[in-house]
Coordinates of C-alpha atoms in Angstrom, one line a residue:
X17 CA 0.0 0.0 0.0
X18 CA 2.8 2.4 -1.0
X19 CA 0.6 5.5 -1.4
X20 CA -1.1 4.8 2.0
X21 CA 2.0 4.7 4.2
X22 CA 0.9 7.6 6.2
X23 CA -2.1 5.7 7.4
X24 CA -0.3 2.5 8.2
X25 CA -1.2 1.0 11.6
X26 CA 2.1 0.0 13.2
X27 CA 1.2 -2.9 15.4
X28 CA 4.8 -3.9 15.6
X29 CA 5.7 -6.5 18.3
X30 CA 8.4 -9.1 18.6
X31 CA 9.0 -11.9 21.1
X32 CA 9.4 -10.8 24.6
X33 CA 8.3 -11.2 28.2
X34 CA 6.4 -7.9 28.2
X35 CA 5.3 -6.6 24.8
X36 CA 2.3 -4.5 23.8
X37 CA 1.1 -3.4 20.3
X38 CA 1.7 0.2 19.3
X39 CA -0.9 1.1 16.7
X40 CA -0.1 4.8 16.2
X41 CA 1.5 5.8 13.0
X42 CA 4.9 7.4 13.3
X43 CA 6.1 9.9 10.6
X44 CA 9.3 9.1 8.8
X45 CA 12.4 10.7 10.0
X46 CA 16.0 10.7 8.7
X47 CA 18.2 11.0 11.7
X48 CA 21.9 11.5 11.1
X49 CA 23.8 9.9 14.1
X50 CA 26.6 11.7 15.7
X51 CA 30.1 10.2 15.5
X52 CA 30.3 7.0 17.4
X53 CA 33.2 5.6 19.3
X54 CA 35.5 3.5 17.1
X55 CA 35.3 -0.3 17.3
X56 CA 37.9 -2.8 16.5
X57 CA 37.5 -5.3 13.6
X58 CA 37.3 -8.1 16.1
X59 CA 34.2 -6.5 17.6
X60 CA 32.1 -6.2 14.5
X61 CA 32.9 -8.1 11.3
X62 CA 31.8 -6.7 8.0
X63 CA 29.6 -8.6 5.5
X64 CA 31.3 -11.2 3.4
X65 CA 32.7 -10.0 0.1
X66 CA 31.1 -12.7 -2.0
X67 CA 27.3 -12.9 -1.8
X68 CA 25.4 -16.2 -2.4
X69 CA 22.9 -16.4 -5.2
X70 CA 19.3 -16.8 -4.3
X71 CA 18.8 -20.6 -4.1
X72 CA 16.6 -22.4 -6.5
X73 CA 13.3 -23.4 -5.0
X74 CA 13.0 -26.6 -3.0
X75 CA 11.5 -29.6 -4.7
X76 CA 7.8 -29.0 -5.5
X77 CA 8.0 -25.2 -4.9
X78 CA 8.4 -22.2 -7.3
X79 CA 10.0 -18.9 -6.5
X80 CA 7.3 -16.3 -5.9
X81 CA 9.6 -13.3 -5.2
X82 CA 13.2 -12.6 -4.0
X83 CA 15.6 -9.8 -3.4
X84 CA 19.4 -10.3 -3.5
X85 CA 20.2 -6.7 -2.6
X86 CA 22.4 -5.9 -5.6
X87 CA 22.5 -2.1 -5.1
X88 CA 25.6 0.0 -5.2
X89 CA 27.8 0.5 -2.2
X90 CA 26.1 2.7 0.5
X91 CA 22.9 3.0 -1.5
X92 CA 19.5 3.4 0.0
X93 CA 16.8 0.7 -0.5
X94 CA 14.3 0.8 -3.4
X95 CA 11.2 2.3 -1.8
X96 CA 9.1 0.7 -4.5
X97 CA 10.0 -2.6 -2.9
X98 CA 10.8 -1.6 0.7
X99 CA 9.5 0.9 3.2
X100 CA 11.4 2.3 6.2
X101 CA 9.8 2.0 9.6
X102 CA 11.5 5.2 10.9
X103 CA 10.8 6.6 14.3
X104 CA 11.5 6.3 18.0
X105 CA 11.7 2.7 19.2
X106 CA 9.5 3.6 22.1
X107 CA 6.6 3.8 19.7
X108 CA 6.8 0.1 19.0
X109 CA 5.5 -0.8 22.4
X110 CA 8.3 -3.2 23.2
X111 CA 10.6 -1.0 25.4
X112 CA 13.2 -0.4 22.7
X113 CA 15.3 2.7 23.0
X114 CA 16.8 3.2 19.5
X115 CA 15.5 5.6 16.9
X116 CA 15.2 3.9 13.5
X117 CA 16.1 6.1 10.5
X118 CA 16.2 6.3 6.7
X119 CA 19.9 7.3 6.8
X120 CA 22.4 5.2 4.9
X121 CA 24.4 5.4 8.1
X122 CA 21.9 2.9 9.5
X123 CA 20.3 1.2 6.5
X124 CA 22.1 0.5 3.2
X125 CA 23.1 -1.9 0.5
X126 CA 26.9 -2.5 0.7
X127 CA 27.7 -3.1 -3.0
X128 CA 28.6 -6.7 -2.3
X129 CA 25.0 -8.1 -2.4
X130 CA 24.0 -7.4 1.1
X131 CA 21.4 -5.4 3.0
X132 CA 23.0 -3.9 6.2
X133 CA 21.1 -2.6 9.3
X134 CA 23.7 -0.9 11.6
X135 CA 23.2 0.3 15.2
X136 CA 25.2 3.4 16.1
X137 CA 25.7 5.0 19.5
X138 CA 26.6 8.6 20.4
X139 CA 27.3 10.1 23.8
X140 CA 28.2 8.5 27.1
X141 CA 24.8 7.2 28.3
X142 CA 24.4 3.6 27.1
X143 CA 20.6 3.9 27.4
X144 CA 20.3 6.9 25.0
X145 CA 21.7 8.1 21.7
X146 CA 21.1 4.9 19.7
X147 CA 20.1 4.9 16.0
X148 CA 19.4 1.8 13.9
X149 CA 17.3 0.4 11.1
X150 CA 14.0 -1.4 10.5
X151 CA 12.5 -2.1 7.1
X152 CA 9.5 -4.0 5.7
X153 CA 8.3 -5.1 2.3
X154 CA 5.8 -2.9 0.5
X155 CA 4.0 -6.1 -0.7
X156 CA 1.9 -7.9 1.9
X157 CA 0.7 -10.7 -0.3
X158 CA 3.1 -13.4 0.9
X159 CA 1.2 -16.5 2.2
X160 CA 0.1 -20.0 1.6
X161 CA -3.0 -20.7 -0.5
X162 CA -5.6 -23.1 1.0
X163 CA -4.1 -26.5 0.3
X164 CA -0.6 -25.1 -0.4
X165 CA 2.6 -24.2 1.4
X166 CA 4.7 -21.0 1.6
X167 CA 8.4 -20.9 2.6
X168 CA 9.9 -17.6 3.6
X169 CA 13.7 -17.8 3.9
X170 CA 16.7 -15.4 4.4
X171 CA 20.4 -15.8 4.6
X172 CA 21.6 -13.6 7.6
X173 CA 24.7 -12.9 9.6
X174 CA 23.7 -11.8 13.1
X175 CA 25.7 -8.9 14.6
X176 CA 29.2 -10.1 15.2
X177 CA 29.1 -9.5 18.9
X178 CA 29.2 -11.6 22.0
X179 CA 27.6 -11.5 25.5
X180 CA 30.6 -9.4 26.5
X181 CA 29.8 -6.5 24.1
X182 CA 26.4 -7.3 22.7
X183 CA 24.1 -6.6 25.6
X184 CA 20.9 -4.9 24.4
X185 CA 21.2 -6.0 20.8
X186 CA 18.0 -7.5 19.4
X187 CA 18.2 -8.6 15.7
X188 CA 15.1 -10.0 14.1
X189 CA 13.6 -11.4 10.8
X190 CA 9.8 -11.8 11.0
X191 CA 6.4 -11.5 9.4
X192 CA 3.3 -9.6 10.3
X193 CA -0.2 -10.4 9.1
X194 CA -1.4 -8.3 6.2
X195 CA -4.8 -7.5 8.0
X196 CA -2.8 -5.3 10.4
X197 CA -2.4 -2.8 7.7
X198 CA -6.1 -2.1 7.6
X199 CA -6.6 -1.9 11.3
X200 CA -7.0 -5.5 12.5
X201 CA -5.2 -5.3 15.8
X202 CA -2.1 -7.3 17.0
X203 CA -1.8 -10.0 18.1
X204 CA -5.0 -11.3 16.5
X205 CA -3.7 -10.4 13.0
X206 CA -0.8 -12.7 13.5
X207 CA 3.0 -12.5 13.8
X208 CA 5.5 -15.2 12.9
X209 CA 9.1 -14.6 14.1
X210 CA 11.6 -16.5 11.9
X211 CA 14.7 -15.4 13.7
X212 CA 15.4 -13.4 16.9
X213 CA 18.4 -13.3 19.1
X214 CA 19.3 -11.0 22.0
X215 CA 22.4 -9.8 23.8
X216 CA 24.9 -11.6 21.5
X217 CA 23.9 -15.0 22.8
X218 CA 24.5 -16.9 19.6
X219 CA 21.1 -18.4 19.6
X220 CA 17.7 -18.3 17.8
X221 CA 14.1 -18.1 18.8
X222 CA 11.1 -19.0 16.6
X223 CA 7.7 -17.8 17.7
X224 CA 4.0 -17.4 16.8
X225 CA 2.0 -14.5 18.2
X226 CA -1.8 -14.8 18.0
X227 CA -5.2 -14.2 19.7
X228 CA -5.4 -11.5 22.4
X229 CA -3.0 -9.9 24.8
X230 CA -2.4 -10.5 27.6
X231 CA -2.9 -14.3 27.7
X232 CA -5.1 -15.9 25.0
X233 CA -4.3 -18.8 22.8
X234 CA -0.6 -17.8 22.4
X235 CA 0.1 -16.9 26.0
X236 CA 0.8 -13.2 25.1
X237 CA 2.8 -11.3 25.2
X238 CA 5.3 -14.1 25.2
X239 CA 3.9 -16.0 22.3
X240 CA 4.1 -19.8 21.5
X241 CA 7.5 -20.8 20.3
X242 CA 10.7 -22.8 20.3
X243 CA 12.4 -21.1 23.2
X244 CA 16.1 -20.4 22.9
X245 CA 18.0 -22.7 20.5
X246 CA 21.8 -22.8 20.0
X247 CA 22.9 -21.1 16.8
X248 CA 26.7 -21.8 16.6
X249 CA 28.6 -19.4 14.3
X250 CA 25.6 -17.3 13.6
X251 CA 27.5 -14.1 14.6
X252 CA 30.5 -14.8 12.4
X253 CA 28.9 -16.2 9.3
X254 CA 25.8 -16.4 7.2
X255 CA 23.1 -18.9 8.0
X256 CA 19.7 -19.6 6.5
X257 CA 16.5 -19.0 8.6
X258 CA 13.2 -20.1 7.2
X259 CA 9.6 -20.6 8.1
X260 CA 7.1 -22.8 6.3
X261 CA 3.4 -22.3 6.7
X262 CA 1.8 -25.6 5.5
X263 CA -1.9 -25.6 4.7
X264 CA -1.7 -28.8 2.7
X265 CA -1.7 -31.0 5.8
X266 CA -4.2 -31.7 8.6
X267 CA -3.6 -30.2 11.1
X268 CA -2.0 -27.2 9.5
X269 CA 1.5 -26.5 10.6
X270 CA 4.2 -23.8 10.9
X271 CA 7.8 -25.2 10.8
X272 CA 10.9 -23.3 11.7
X273 CA 14.3 -24.1 10.0
X274 CA 17.9 -23.3 10.7
X275 CA 20.3 -24.1 7.8
X276 CA 17.6 -26.4 6.4
X277 CA 17.0 -28.4 9.5
X278 CA 13.6 -28.1 11.2
X279 CA 14.0 -27.3 14.9
X280 CA 10.4 -26.5 15.9
X281 CA 6.9 -27.3 14.6
X282 CA 3.6 -25.9 15.8
X283 CA 0.3 -27.5 14.8
X284 CA -3.0 -25.8 14.4
X285 CA -4.8 -28.2 16.8
X286 CA -2.6 -26.8 19.6
X287 CA -5.0 -23.9 19.9
X288 CA -8.5 -22.9 19.0
X289 CA -9.4 -22.9 15.3
X290 CA -10.4 -19.2 15.2
X291 CA -7.1 -17.9 16.8
X292 CA -5.1 -20.0 14.4
X293 CA -7.1 -19.0 11.3
X294 CA -7.0 -15.3 12.1
X295 CA -3.2 -15.3 12.7
X296 CA -2.0 -17.7 10.0
X297 CA -4.5 -18.3 7.2
X298 CA -3.8 -15.0 5.3
X299 CA -0.9 -13.1 3.7
X300 CA 2.0 -11.5 5.5
X301 CA 4.6 -8.8 5.0
X302 CA 8.2 -9.3 5.9
X303 CA 10.4 -7.2 8.3
X304 CA 14.2 -7.0 9.1
X305 CA 14.9 -5.2 12.4
X306 CA 17.9 -4.3 14.5
X307 CA 16.5 -3.1 17.8
X308 CA 18.4 -1.9 20.9
X309 CA 17.1 -2.5 24.4
X310 CA 13.6 -3.6 25.3
X311 CA 11.7 -6.2 27.3
X312 CA 13.2 -9.2 25.5
X313 CA 16.9 -8.4 26.1
X314 CA 16.0 -7.3 29.6
X315 CA 14.6 -10.7 30.3
X316 CA 18.0 -12.2 29.6
X317 CA 20.2 -9.9 31.6
X318 CA 19.4 -6.5 30.2
X319 CA 21.3 -3.9 28.2
X320 CA 22.7 -2.0 26.6
X321 CA 25.4 -1.2 29.1
X322 CA 28.8 0.6 29.1
X323 CA 30.4 -2.3 27.3
X324 CA 27.9 -2.5 24.5
X325 CA 29.7 -1.9 21.2
X326 CA 28.4 0.7 18.7
X327 CA 28.4 -0.4 15.0
X328 CA 26.9 -3.9 15.3
X329 CA 25.3 -5.0 11.9
X330 CA 22.5 -7.3 10.9
X331 CA 23.7 -8.4 7.4
X332 CA 21.2 -9.9 5.0
X333 CA 22.4 -11.8 1.9
X334 CA 19.1 -12.6 0.3
X335 CA 15.4 -12.9 1.0
X336 CA 13.2 -15.4 -0.9
X337 CA 9.5 -16.4 -0.9
X338 CA 8.7 -19.9 -2.3
X339 CA 5.2 -21.3 -2.8
X340 CA 3.9 -24.8 -3.4
X341 CA 0.5 -24.8 -5.0
X342 CA -2.4 -27.1 -4.1
X343 CA -2.1 -30.4 -5.9
X344 CA -4.0 -30.9 -9.2
X345 CA -4.5 -27.2 -10.1
X346 CA -2.7 -27.4 -13.5
X347 CA -1.8 -24.2 -15.4
X348 CA -3.0 -20.8 -14.6
X349 CA -4.8 -19.9 -17.8
X350 CA -5.3 -16.3 -16.8
X351 CA -1.7 -15.3 -16.5
X352 CA -0.6 -12.7 -19.0
X353 CA -4.1 -12.5 -20.6
X354 CA -5.8 -9.2 -21.4
X355 CA -7.3 -7.8 -18.3
X356 CA -9.6 -4.8 -17.8
X357 CA -11.3 -3.1 -14.8
X358 CA -14.0 -0.7 -13.9
X359 CA -11.4 1.8 -12.6
X360 CA -7.8 2.1 -11.4
X361 CA -6.6 4.1 -8.4
X362 CA -3.8 5.4 -10.5
X363 CA -1.5 4.4 -13.5
X364 CA 0.7 2.5 -10.9
X365 CA -2.1 0.0 -10.2
X366 CA -3.6 -1.1 -13.6
X367 CA -5.9 -4.1 -14.1
X368 CA -3.1 -6.1 -15.9
X369 CA -1.2 -6.3 -12.5
X370 CA -3.8 -8.7 -11.3
X371 CA -2.9 -11.4 -13.9
X372 CA 0.9 -10.8 -14.4
X373 CA 1.9 -13.7 -12.1
X374 CA 3.7 -11.3 -9.8
X375 CA 2.4 -11.1 -6.2
X376 CA 4.2 -7.9 -5.5
X377 CA 2.2 -5.9 -8.1
X378 CA -1.5 -5.2 -7.8
X379 CA -4.7 -3.7 -9.3
X380 CA -6.4 -1.1 -7.1
X381 CA -9.7 0.4 -7.9
X382 CA -11.3 3.8 -7.2
X383 CA -12.5 4.3 -3.6
X384 CA -16.1 3.5 -4.2
X385 CA -18.5 0.5 -4.7
X386 CA -19.1 -1.5 -6.9
X387 CA -15.9 -2.3 -8.8
X388 CA -14.9 -5.1 -11.1
X389 CA -11.8 -6.6 -12.8
X390 CA -12.1 -9.2 -15.6
X391 CA -9.7 -11.3 -17.7
X392 CA -10.2 -12.5 -21.2
X393 CA -8.8 -16.0 -21.5
X394 CA -8.8 -15.8 -25.3
X395 CA -11.2 -18.8 -25.7
X396 CA -13.7 -20.8 -23.8
X397 CA -12.5 -23.1 -21.0
X398 CA -14.2 -25.6 -18.8
X399 CA -13.5 -23.8 -15.6
X400 CA -12.5 -25.7 -12.4
X401 CA -10.8 -23.4 -9.9
X402 CA -9.8 -19.9 -9.1
X403 CA -7.4 -18.5 -6.4
X404 CA -7.7 -14.9 -5.3
X405 CA -4.9 -13.1 -3.5
X406 CA -6.1 -9.8 -2.1
X407 CA -4.0 -7.0 -0.8
X408 CA -4.9 -5.8 2.7
X409 CA -7.5 -3.5 1.2
X410 CA -9.7 -6.3 0.1
X411 CA -13.3 -6.7 -1.0
X412 CA -15.5 -7.8 1.9
X413 CA -18.2 -9.0 -0.5
X414 CA -17.9 -10.0 -4.2
X415 CA -19.1 -12.4 -6.8
X416 CA -16.9 -14.6 -9.0
X417 CA -18.5 -14.6 -12.5
X418 CA -18.0 -16.2 -15.9
X419 CA -19.1 -15.3 -19.4
X420 CA -18.7 -16.6 -22.9
X421 CA -19.1 -13.2 -24.5
X422 CA -18.0 -10.6 -21.9
X423 CA -21.5 -9.2 -21.7
X424 CA -23.8 -11.8 -20.1
X425 CA -22.5 -13.0 -16.8
X426 CA -23.2 -16.0 -14.6
X427 CA -22.4 -15.9 -10.9
X428 CA -20.4 -18.9 -9.9
X429 CA -20.0 -18.1 -6.2
X430 CA -20.5 -15.2 -3.7
X431 CA -17.8 -14.6 -1.2
X432 CA -18.3 -12.6 2.0
X433 CA -15.4 -13.9 4.1
X434 CA -12.9 -11.0 3.9
X435 CA -10.7 -9.9 5.5
X436 CA -9.3 -13.4 4.8
X437 CA -7.1 -12.4 1.8
X438 CA -6.1 -15.7 0.1
X439 CA -9.1 -17.5 -1.2
X440 CA -9.6 -20.8 -3.0
X441 CA -12.8 -21.0 -5.0
X442 CA -14.3 -23.9 -6.9
X443 CA -15.6 -23.1 -10.4
X444 CA -17.9 -24.9 -12.8
X445 CA -19.2 -24.2 -16.3
X446 CA -17.7 -22.8 -19.4
X447 CA -16.4 -19.3 -20.0
X448 CA -13.9 -17.2 -21.9
X449 CA -14.2 -14.3 -19.5
X450 CA -13.8 -14.4 -15.7
X451 CA -14.8 -11.5 -13.5
X452 CA -14.6 -10.5 -9.9
X453 CA -17.5 -8.2 -9.2
X454 CA -16.9 -6.5 -5.9
X455 CA -19.9 -4.9 -4.1
X456 CA -18.4 -3.9 -0.7
X457 CA -14.9 -3.0 0.5
X458 CA -13.1 -4.1 3.7
X459 CA -11.5 -0.6 4.2
X460 CA -12.0 3.0 3.1
X461 CA -9.6 2.4 0.2
X462 CA -10.4 0.7 -3.1
X463 CA -10.6 -3.0 -3.9
X464 CA -6.9 -4.1 -4.2
X465 CA -6.0 -7.4 -5.8
X466 CA -2.5 -8.9 -6.1
X467 CA -3.5 -11.9 -8.3
X468 CA -6.5 -13.6 -9.9
X469 CA -5.5 -17.1 -11.1
X470 CA -7.9 -19.2 -13.1
X471 CA -7.7 -23.0 -13.8
X472 CA -9.5 -25.2 -16.3
X473 CA -9.3 -27.1 -19.6
X474 CA -9.9 -26.0 -23.1
X475 CA -13.6 -26.4 -24.1
X476 CA -14.5 -28.4 -27.2
X477 CA -17.7 -26.4 -27.3
X478 CA -18.2 -22.6 -27.0
X479 CA -15.4 -21.8 -29.5
X480 CA -16.5 -24.3 -32.1
X481 CA -13.4 -26.4 -31.2
X482 CA -11.1 -23.4 -31.7
X483 CA -7.9 -23.0 -29.8
X484 CA -5.2 -20.3 -29.7
X485 CA -2.7 -21.5 -32.4
X486 CA -0.2 -18.7 -32.3
X487 CA 1.1 -18.5 -28.8
X488 CA 4.8 -19.4 -28.5
X489 CA 5.2 -19.9 -32.2
X490 CA 7.8 -18.3 -34.4
X491 CA 7.0 -14.7 -35.2
X492 CA 8.8 -12.2 -37.6
X493 CA 8.2 -8.7 -38.6
X494 CA 9.2 -6.1 -41.2
X495 CA 11.0 -4.1 -38.5
X496 CA 11.3 -3.5 -34.8
X497 CA 11.6 -0.1 -33.1
X498 CA 14.5 -1.6 -31.0
X499 CA 15.6 -4.8 -29.4
X500 CA 13.1 -4.3 -26.5
X501 CA 10.1 -4.6 -28.8
X502 CA 10.6 -7.7 -31.0
X503 CA 8.1 -9.7 -32.9
X504 CA 8.2 -12.6 -30.5
X505 CA 6.7 -10.3 -27.8
X506 CA 3.4 -10.3 -29.6
X507 CA 2.9 -14.1 -29.4
X508 CA 4.4 -14.8 -25.9
X509 CA 1.0 -14.7 -24.0
X510 CA 2.2 -11.8 -21.9
X511 CA 0.3 -8.5 -22.2
X512 CA 3.1 -6.7 -20.5
X513 CA 5.4 -7.1 -23.5
X514 CA 4.9 -5.9 -27.1
X515 CA 6.1 -5.6 -30.6
X516 CA 6.6 -2.1 -32.0
X517 CA 7.7 -1.4 -35.6
X518 CA 9.7 1.4 -37.2
X519 CA 7.8 4.7 -37.5
X520 CA 6.9 4.3 -41.2
X521 CA 4.2 2.7 -43.5
X522 CA 3.7 -0.1 -44.4
X523 CA 4.8 -2.6 -41.7
X524 CA 3.8 -6.2 -41.0
X525 CA 3.9 -8.9 -38.4
X526 CA 3.5 -12.6 -39.1
X527 CA 3.4 -15.8 -37.2
X528 CA 4.3 -19.3 -38.4
X529 CA 1.8 -21.8 -37.0
X530 CA 4.1 -24.7 -37.8
X531 CA 1.4 -26.5 -40.0
X532 CA -1.6 -25.6 -42.0
X533 CA -4.7 -24.8 -39.9
X534 CA -8.3 -23.6 -40.5
X535 CA -8.4 -20.0 -39.2
X536 CA -11.6 -18.6 -37.7
X537 CA -10.6 -15.7 -35.5
X538 CA -7.8 -13.2 -35.0
X539 CA -7.5 -11.1 -31.8
X540 CA -5.4 -7.9 -32.0
X541 CA -4.5 -6.3 -28.6
X542 CA -3.1 -3.0 -29.6
X543 CA -0.9 -0.6 -27.6
X544 CA -1.8 3.1 -27.9
X545 CA 0.0 3.2 -31.3
X546 CA -2.4 1.2 -33.5
X547 CA -3.3 0.8 -37.1
X548 CA -6.2 2.6 -38.7
X549 CA -5.8 0.6 -41.9
X550 CA -4.6 -3.0 -42.1
X551 CA -5.3 -6.4 -43.6
X552 CA -5.3 -9.9 -42.0
X553 CA -3.7 -12.3 -44.5
X554 CA -3.0 -16.1 -44.7
X555 CA -0.4 -18.0 -46.6
X556 CA 0.5 -21.6 -47.2
X557 CA 4.2 -20.8 -48.0
X558 CA 4.9 -17.4 -46.4
X559 CA 5.3 -15.8 -49.8
X560 CA 1.9 -15.8 -51.5
X561 CA -0.8 -14.1 -49.3
X562 CA -4.6 -14.1 -49.3
X563 CA -6.4 -11.3 -47.6
X564 CA -9.2 -12.6 -45.2
X565 CA -10.0 -9.3 -43.5
X566 CA -9.4 -5.6 -44.3
X567 CA -10.3 -2.3 -42.7
X568 CA -9.5 1.4 -43.1
X569 CA -11.2 2.4 -39.9
X570 CA -9.3 0.5 -37.2
X571 CA -10.2 1.6 -33.7
X572 CA -7.3 0.2 -31.7
X573 CA -7.8 -1.4 -28.3
X574 CA -8.6 -5.1 -28.4
X575 CA -10.1 -6.1 -31.7
X576 CA -11.7 -9.6 -32.1
X577 CA -12.0 -10.3 -35.8
X578 CA -14.0 -13.2 -37.3
X579 CA -12.1 -14.5 -40.4
X580 CA -12.3 -17.5 -42.6
X581 CA -9.3 -19.0 -44.3
X582 CA -6.6 -21.7 -44.3
X583 CA -2.9 -21.3 -43.9
X584 CA 0.3 -22.0 -42.0
X585 CA 1.3 -18.3 -41.9
X586 CA -0.9 -15.5 -40.7
X587 CA 0.0 -11.8 -41.0
X588 CA -1.2 -8.4 -39.9
X589 CA -0.2 -6.0 -42.8
X590 CA -0.4 -2.4 -41.6
X591 CA -0.8 0.3 -44.2
X592 CA -1.7 3.4 -42.1
X593 CA -0.8 4.3 -38.6
X594 CA -3.0 6.2 -36.1
X595 CA 0.0 8.0 -34.5
X596 CA 3.4 9.3 -35.4
X597 CA 4.9 6.2 -33.8
X598 CA 5.1 2.6 -35.3
X599 CA 2.5 -0.2 -35.1
X600 CA 2.5 -1.7 -31.6
X601 CA 0.8 -4.9 -30.5
X602 CA 0.7 -6.3 -27.0
X603 CA -0.6 -9.6 -28.4
X604 CA -1.4 -11.1 -31.8
X605 CA -3.6 -14.2 -31.4
X606 CA -4.7 -16.6 -34.1
X607 CA -7.5 -19.0 -33.3
X608 CA -8.7 -22.0 -35.3
X609 CA -8.6 -25.8 -35.6

C-alpha cells in the first residue's frame, strides 16, 4: 500500500516477556547519528565480500519473489519494494530505546550483495543516543494458499558481537499479518518470528503470536515458540533461517528451520481454530529489524550497558519467498491474458497487474462501490478453480462470475469472508471471461488485488473447437523499433510485452503456426500506437498471401476479428498508422482448428 504509508497501523511487536502493540503511525524521520566511538574489527565483522545467489526453489516449490540486494555501495533501498519503519523505538511498544532512521548510516546496501542494518551510538549514556534500522516489504501478499505451502527464507549474519559487548542488541527477521495494515489489531492479526536473538547469545528463537493480549491462545505477550535454541557461528557467518506455513496437511503446521534443519513445529490443533485462522491463514509482509534494548533483552540480563559496542550489523544476503500450490490445479490460464477493470486508483495499479503472475504488483480500484476486474482467457475453458490473493485493502463482498461473450454474466459463487485475503474458489461451467464483481470494501480504500489465477481445460464447445494456435510460435516482422520490442513479444502470451515497428508505413507482423490450420478468428490487442488501416492475411508458404480481413477504420484497443481461411502463416499487414509512432501490438492471437 505504498501510497497509503501515512495511514499505516504499526502494530509492531516481537517476542518478549512484556510486549504490547503500538498502533499509532509514526512519521518518517531521517536521523543522522553523531560520531560513534570506534570499534575494532574483532568487535564487528563486515559482511562477506562474495554474496550467495538466491537458491533455486526446494522440490515442489516455485520462486514467488526474491531480493538479493544488488545495489551500489552505501545505496538506499528501493522504496518501490521496501519501506522504512522510521521513528522512536518507544513507539513500537516493546521497550526499545533506539531511533530507526532512513539514513544510509543505518540502512544501506553494501555493494557486495547485502542489506545492512547498523546500530550506532553517540554520547556516554548507554541507554540513550542509539540509532538503527528497521524495514519492511511494501508487498503484503506473501502467504500459503488453502491446500498449499509458503516458505519464507533469508540468509543472515547476526551482529558479530558476544555476550561481552552485545548486551541490548535484538536482531530479528519476522512477518506480520497483512490484516494489520487495515486496522485488524495485533496479536489477533498474527506474527511469525523466523529469527530473533538477544544480547549476542549466539542463539535463535522462533515464535508465533496470536489471539489476544495478555494471555489468550498464544500466551501473550510471550507467544508460543521454540524457546532459545543454539545457533553456533551465527554471529560470524551467514546462516539460513526459514519458516514454512503448511496448509496442505491436517492439522495445518508452521515449521521453523535453521540451515535447512527443522528445529520446531507448531500444529493448528494446539490452539482454538479461530485464533489460528486469524493469525495464520492469510498473507504477510516481511520485516528486518535491529532493535536496541527492550523487554526481551531485559529478560535475559538486560542492556545496553557501558560495554555494549556501537556499530553492530545485521547483514542480509538474500530474501526469498517460495510457494507450493495445491495439488492438481494445473496451469494458470489467466496469467498474461488481457485484463480490464471498472477503474484504477492510478496508473501505478492497472488491471493487468492482477494477472501478471507477480504477487508484488496489484490492481487497485477507485475508492467506491461497486468495482470489477475481468480477464479474457482468449477462448472458452471448462473452468474448475480460481485462487484470489487480495492486498490488505480487500473486497469484503464479491461475486466470481463467468461469461462466454463478456456481456452476459453467470455468478459462480458469492464470497463474504474477507478480510481473509487468500481465497480458493471452486468453479464450474464454461467461460472465456472471468470477472470479480466487488460490491463492498473491507476498508476505506479501493478493492486491491495482487493476483487472480484461473484454472481449467480447453472447451471443445463454445469456441467451435477453436484454440489459440499462435502462442509461443515463431514470429517475424518487417521491423522493430528496437531490441526491447521484438516480434516474439506479440505471441508470448504476456500482455506486458509488445512488438513495435519502425515509424513508417507499411509494416507487417506474421506468425508461423508450424502447420496448416483452418483459421476462424484473430485477436489484436493494440498498444496506444495502433493501425487505422490494415489487412489480415493467410499463406501456405509465407510468400503468397490471401487477404481474409481488411479495414481502413481501425479503432485500436482489443479487436476480435472473425475470419475464414486456411494457412500455415498469418499476417497483420499495416498500411496506415493512427499516430506518429510505429505499429504496436501487445498480443497477436490466431484461433482456429
